[in-house]
Amino acid sequence: MLIDLTGKTALVTGSTQGIGAAIATGLARAGARVAVNGRTALTVEEAAERIRSEAPQADVVPLAADVATEDGAAHVTEVLPDLDILVNNLGVFGSRPALEITDAEWRRYFEVNVLAAVRLTRAYLPGMKARSWGRVQYVASDSAIVTPVEMIHYGMTKTALLAVSRGFAKEAAGSGVTVNSVIAGPTHTGGVEDFVYELVDRDLPWPEAQREFMRLHRPQSLLQRLIEPEEIANMVVYLSSPYASATTGGAIRVDGGYVDAILP
């Protein structure tokens, strides 16, 4: 399947590393003009250079802004007044005993993981509807469905994104704009290898170590290995394309079979 996004402009929030960087790279390879976003100019420029090295013809827009703030979001819309593809990837996570999560932490997780995405959707969806084409996506998580006891505040935000996505899909009904969430499963991102080797034999080669980790600590995964960020990016790129014109209001799983359910 040849996906050509030439002429489309995309913004991927939180795209200087991990899943976000893989998504930005995938969209750039497909021909989209891609805005790379992070909070600091240095990390954004470095990420943009990495994308250009992997996709030499890429049109990359470095966009340093904290989109979890109203000022940051306003700066983004000034630089990019019109957008064809919005990928709300920005998120924070961390573990905390359930009864020790403070009010401030609850607010921060909601503001960064949910409200930032809502704010940008509110800014860009009207223009997409007026042009009768657009793609809005939210990167959710298996934690939206399988709530982790050590990260209830994180899980809550990802559950909220599923509701936000479905609701905005209804707002965009019949307009030619699709709105979906992508449920990512356990993924091989920065720091994960150290985490895995804390739990399995350090003498094991990485392919065997991750399979052992999944077998012992994530046994519900049917893939039985960590997902690579590019595998999640592939789904996002597809959903961004004209081929996915009939997919909207969905929670699309790229979870390696982690969630033990037929539907989300």
CSV table of N, CA, C and O in Angstrom, one decimal, residues 70-136:
chain,number,residue,atom,x,y,z
A,70,GLU,N,-1.8,27.1,27.8
A,70,GLU,CA,-2.5,27.9,26.8
A,70,GLU,C,-1.6,28.8,25.9
A,70,GLU,O,-1.8,28.9,24.7
A,71,ASP,N,-0.5,29.3,26.5
A,71,ASP,CA,0.4,30.1,25.7
A,71,ASP,C,1.1,29.3,24.7
A,71,ASP,O,1.3,29.7,23.6
A,72,GLY,N,1.5,28.1,25.1
A,72,GLY,CA,2.2,27.2,24.2
A,72,GLY,C,1.3,26.8,23.0
A,72,GLY,O,1.7,26.8,21.8
A,73,ALA,N,0.1,26.5,23.3
A,73,ALA,CA,-0.9,26.1,22.2
A,73,ALA,C,-1.1,27.3,21.3
A,73,ALA,O,-1.2,27.1,20.1
A,74,ALA,N,-1.2,28.5,21.9
A,74,ALA,CA,-1.4,29.7,21.1
A,74,ALA,C,-0.3,29.9,20.1
A,74,ALA,O,-0.5,30.3,19.0
A,75,HIS,N,1.0,29.7,20.6
A,75,HIS,CA,2.1,29.8,19.7
A,75,HIS,C,2.1,28.8,18.6
A,75,HIS,O,2.4,29.2,17.4
A,76,VAL,N,1.7,27.6,18.9
A,76,VAL,CA,1.6,26.6,17.8
A,76,VAL,C,0.6,27.0,16.7
A,76,VAL,O,0.9,26.9,15.5
A,77,THR,N,-0.6,27.5,17.1
A,77,THR,CA,-1.6,27.9,16.2
A,77,THR,C,-1.1,29.1,15.4
A,77,THR,O,-1.6,29.3,14.2
A,78,GLU,N,-0.3,30.0,16.0
A,78,GLU,CA,0.3,31.1,15.2
A,78,GLU,C,1.2,30.6,14.1
A,78,GLU,O,1.2,31.1,13.0
A,79,VAL,N,2.1,29.6,14.5
A,79,VAL,CA,3.0,29.1,13.5
A,79,VAL,C,2.3,28.3,12.4
A,79,VAL,O,2.6,28.3,11.2
A,80,LEU,N,1.3,27.5,12.9
A,80,LEU,CA,0.6,26.6,12.0
A,80,LEU,C,-0.9,26.9,12.1
A,80,LEU,O,-1.7,26.3,12.8
A,81,PRO,N,-1.4,28.0,11.4
A,81,PRO,CA,-2.8,28.3,11.5
A,81,PRO,C,-3.7,27.3,10.9
A,81,PRO,O,-4.9,27.1,11.3
A,82,ASP,N,-3.2,26.5,9.9
A,82,ASP,CA,-4.1,25.4,9.3
A,82,ASP,C,-3.3,24.1,9.4
A,82,ASP,O,-2.1,24.1,9.3
A,83,LEU,N,-4.1,23.1,9.6
A,83,LEU,CA,-3.5,21.7,9.8
A,83,LEU,C,-4.4,20.7,9.2
A,83,LEU,O,-5.6,20.8,9.2
A,84,ASP,N,-3.8,19.7,8.6
A,84,ASP,CA,-4.5,18.6,8.0
A,84,ASP,C,-4.5,17.4,8.9
A,84,ASP,O,-5.5,16.6,8.9
A,85,ILE,N,-3.4,17.2,9.6
A,85,ILE,CA,-3.3,16.0,10.5
A,85,ILE,C,-2.8,16.4,11.8
A,85,ILE,O,-1.7,17.0,12.0
A,86,LEU,N,-3.6,16.1,12.9
A,86,LEU,CA,-3.2,16.4,14.2
A,86,LEU,C,-3.0,15.1,15.0
A,86,LEU,O,-4.0,14.3,15.1
A,87,VAL,N,-1.8,14.8,15.5
A,87,VAL,CA,-1.6,13.6,16.3
A,87,VAL,C,-1.2,14.0,17.7
A,87,VAL,O,-0.2,14.6,18.0
A,88,ASN,N,-2.2,13.8,18.6
A,88,ASN,CA,-2.0,14.2,20.0
A,88,ASN,C,-1.2,13.0,20.7
A,88,ASN,O,-1.9,12.1,21.2
A,89,ASN,N,0.1,13.1,20.7
A,89,ASN,CA,0.9,12.1,21.3
A,89,ASN,C,1.5,12.5,22.7
A,89,ASN,O,1.8,11.6,23.5
A,90,LEU,N,1.5,13.8,23.0
A,90,LEU,CA,2.1,14.2,24.2
A,90,LEU,C,1.5,13.5,25.4
A,90,LEU,O,0.3,13.4,25.6
A,91,GLY,N,2.4,13.1,26.3
A,91,GLY,CA,1.9,12.4,27.6
A,91,GLY,C,3.0,12.3,28.6
A,91,GLY,O,4.2,12.2,28.2
A,92,VAL,N,2.6,12.3,29.9
A,92,VAL,CA,3.6,12.0,30.9
A,92,VAL,C,3.1,10.8,31.7
A,92,VAL,O,1.9,10.4,31.6
A,93,PHE,N,4.0,10.0,32.2
A,93,PHE,CA,3.6,8.8,33.0
A,93,PHE,C,4.6,8.6,34.1
A,93,PHE,O,5.7,9.1,34.1
A,94,GLY,N,4.2,7.9,35.1
A,94,GLY,CA,5.1,7.5,36.2
A,94,GLY,C,4.3,6.7,37.2
A,94,GLY,O,3.0,6.7,37.2
A,95,SER,N,4.9,6.0,38.0
A,95,SER,CA,4.2,5.2,39.0
A,95,SER,C,4.1,5.9,40.4
A,95,SER,O,5.0,6.7,40.7
A,96,ARG,N,3.1,5.6,41.1
A,96,ARG,CA,2.8,6.2,42.4
A,96,ARG,C,1.8,5.3,43.1
A,96,ARG,O,0.8,4.9,42.5
A,97,PRO,N,2.0,4.9,44.3
A,97,PRO,CA,1.0,4.2,45.1
A,97,PRO,C,-0.4,5.0,45.0
A,97,PRO,O,-0.4,6.2,45.2
A,98,ALA,N,-1.4,4.2,44.8
A,98,ALA,CA,-2.7,4.8,44.5
A,98,ALA,C,-3.2,5.9,45.5
A,98,ALA,O,-3.7,6.9,45.2
A,99,LEU,N,-3.0,5.6,46.8
A,99,LEU,CA,-3.4,6.5,47.8
A,99,LEU,C,-2.5,7.7,48.1
A,99,LEU,O,-2.8,8.5,49.0
A,100,GLU,N,-1.4,7.7,47.4
A,100,GLU,CA,-0.4,8.8,47.6
A,100,GLU,C,-0.4,9.8,46.4
A,100,GLU,O,0.4,10.7,46.4
A,101,ILE,N,-1.3,9.6,45.4
A,101,ILE,CA,-1.3,10.5,44.3
A,101,ILE,C,-2.0,11.8,44.8
A,101,ILE,O,-3.1,11.8,45.3
A,102,THR,N,-1.3,12.9,44.7
A,102,THR,CA,-1.8,14.2,45.3
A,102,THR,C,-2.8,14.8,44.3
A,102,THR,O,-2.8,14.5,43.1
A,103,ASP,N,-3.5,15.8,44.8
A,103,ASP,CA,-4.4,16.6,43.9
A,103,ASP,C,-3.6,17.2,42.8
A,103,ASP,O,-4.0,17.3,41.6
A,104,ALA,N,-2.4,17.7,43.1
A,104,ALA,CA,-1.6,18.4,42.1
A,104,ALA,C,-1.2,17.4,41.0
A,104,ALA,O,-1.1,17.8,39.8
A,105,GLU,N,-0.9,16.2,41.4
A,105,GLU,CA,-0.5,15.2,40.4
A,105,GLU,C,-1.7,14.8,39.5
A,105,GLU,O,-1.5,14.7,38.3
A,106,TRP,N,-2.8,14.7,40.1
A,106,TRP,CA,-4.1,14.4,39.3
A,106,TRP,C,-4.3,15.5,38.3
A,106,TRP,O,-4.6,15.2,37.1
A,107,ARG,N,-4.2,16.7,38.7
A,107,ARG,CA,-4.4,17.9,37.8
A,107,ARG,C,-3.3,17.9,36.7
A,107,ARG,O,-3.7,18.1,35.5
A,108,ARG,N,-2.1,17.7,37.1
A,108,ARG,CA,-1.0,17.7,36.1
A,108,ARG,C,-1.2,16.7,35.0
A,108,ARG,O,-1.1,16.9,33.8
A,109,TYR,N,-1.5,15.5,35.4
A,109,TYR,CA,-1.7,14.4,34.4
A,109,TYR,C,-2.9,14.7,33.5
A,109,TYR,O,-2.8,14.4,32.3
A,110,PHE,N,-4.0,15.2,34.1
A,110,PHE,CA,-5.1,15.6,33.2
A,110,PHE,C,-4.8,16.7,32.3
A,110,PHE,O,-5.1,16.6,31.1
A,111,GLU,N,-4.1,17.7,32.8
A,111,GLU,CA,-3.8,18.9,31.9
A,111,GLU,C,-2.9,18.5,30.8
A,111,GLU,O,-3.0,19.0,29.7
A,112,VAL,N,-1.8,17.7,31.1
A,112,VAL,CA,-0.9,17.4,30.0
A,112,VAL,C,-1.4,16.3,29.1
A,112,VAL,O,-1.3,16.4,27.9
A,113,ASN,N,-2.0,15.2,29.6
A,113,ASN,CA,-2.4,14.1,28.8
A,113,ASN,C,-3.7,14.3,28.1
A,113,ASN,O,-4.0,13.6,27.1
A,114,VAL,N,-4.6,15.1,28.7
A,114,VAL,CA,-6.0,15.2,28.1
A,114,VAL,C,-6.3,16.6,27.7
A,114,VAL,O,-6.6,16.8,26.5
A,115,LEU,N,-6.2,17.6,28.5
A,115,LEU,CA,-6.6,18.9,28.2
A,115,LEU,C,-5.7,19.5,27.1
A,115,LEU,O,-6.3,20.2,26.2
A,116,ALA,N,-4.5,19.2,27.0
A,116,ALA,CA,-3.6,19.7,25.9
A,116,ALA,C,-4.2,19.2,24.5
A,116,ALA,O,-4.2,20.0,23.6
A,117,ALA,N,-4.6,17.9,24.5
A,117,ALA,CA,-5.1,17.4,23.3
A,117,ALA,C,-6.5,18.0,22.9
A,117,ALA,O,-6.8,18.3,21.8
A,118,VAL,N,-7.3,18.2,23.9
A,118,VAL,CA,-8.6,18.8,23.7
A,118,VAL,C,-8.4,20.2,23.2
A,118,VAL,O,-9.1,20.7,22.2
A,119,ARG,N,-7.5,21.0,23.8
A,119,ARG,CA,-7.3,22.4,23.4
A,119,ARG,C,-6.9,22.5,21.9
A,119,ARG,O,-7.4,23.3,21.1
A,120,LEU,N,-6.0,21.6,21.5
A,120,LEU,CA,-5.5,21.6,20.1
A,120,LEU,C,-6.6,21.1,19.1
A,120,LEU,O,-6.8,21.6,18.0
A,121,THR,N,-7.4,20.1,19.6
A,121,THR,CA,-8.5,19.7,18.7
A,121,THR,C,-9.5,20.8,18.5
A,121,THR,O,-10.0,21.0,17.4
A,122,ARG,N,-9.8,21.5,19.6
A,122,ARG,CA,-10.7,22.6,19.5
A,122,ARG,C,-10.2,23.7,18.6
A,122,ARG,O,-11.0,24.4,17.9
A,123,ALA,N,-8.9,23.9,18.5
A,123,ALA,CA,-8.3,24.9,17.6
A,123,ALA,C,-8.3,24.5,16.2
A,123,ALA,O,-8.6,25.4,15.3
A,124,TYR,N,-8.1,23.2,15.9
A,124,TYR,CA,-7.9,22.8,14.5
A,124,TYR,C,-9.1,22.1,13.8
A,124,TYR,O,-9.2,22.1,12.6
A,125,LEU,N,-10.0,21.5,14.6
A,125,LEU,CA,-11.1,20.8,14.0
A,125,LEU,C,-12.0,21.7,13.2
A,125,LEU,O,-12.4,21.2,12.1
A,126,PRO,N,-12.3,22.9,13.6
A,126,PRO,CA,-13.2,23.7,12.7
A,126,PRO,C,-12.7,23.9,11.3
A,126,PRO,O,-13.4,23.9,10.3
A,127,GLY,N,-11.3,24.2,11.2
A,127,GLY,CA,-10.8,24.4,9.9
A,127,GLY,C,-10.8,23.1,9.1
A,127,GLY,O,-11.0,23.2,7.8
A,128,MET,N,-10.5,22.0,9.7
A,128,MET,CA,-10.6,20.7,9.0
A,128,MET,C,-12.0,20.5,8.4
A,128,MET,O,-12.2,20.1,7.3
A,129,LYS,N,-13.0,20.8,9.2
A,129,LYS,CA,-14.4,20.6,8.8
A,129,LYS,C,-14.7,21.5,7.7
A,129,LYS,O,-15.4,21.1,6.7
A,130,ALA,N,-14.3,22.7,7.7
A,130,ALA,CA,-14.5,23.7,6.7
A,130,ALA,C,-13.9,23.3,5.3
A,130,ALA,O,-14.5,23.6,4.3
A,131,ARG,N,-12.8,22.6,5.4
A,131,ARG,CA,-12.1,22.1,4.2
A,131,ARG,C,-12.5,20.7,3.8
A,131,ARG,O,-12.0,20.2,2.8
A,132,SER,N,-13.4,20.1,4.6
A,132,SER,CA,-13.9,18.8,4.3
A,132,SER,C,-12.9,17.7,4.3
A,132,SER,O,-13.1,16.7,3.6
A,133,TRP,N,-11.8,17.9,5.0
A,133,TRP,CA,-10.8,16.8,5.1
A,133,TRP,C,-9.9,17.1,6.3
A,133,TRP,O,-9.5,18.2,6.6
A,134,GLY,N,-9.6,16.0,7.1
A,134,GLY,CA,-8.7,16.2,8.2
A,134,GLY,C,-8.6,14.9,8.9
A,134,GLY,O,-9.5,14.0,8.8
A,135,ARG,N,-7.6,14.8,9.7
A,135,ARG,CA,-7.3,13.6,10.6
A,135,ARG,C,-6.9,14.0,12.0
A,135,ARG,O,-5.9,14.8,12.1
A,136,VAL,N,-7.6,13.6,13.0
A,136,VAL,CA,-7.3,13.9,14.4
A,136,VAL,C,-7.1,12.5,15.0
A,136,VAL,O,-7.9,11.6,14.9
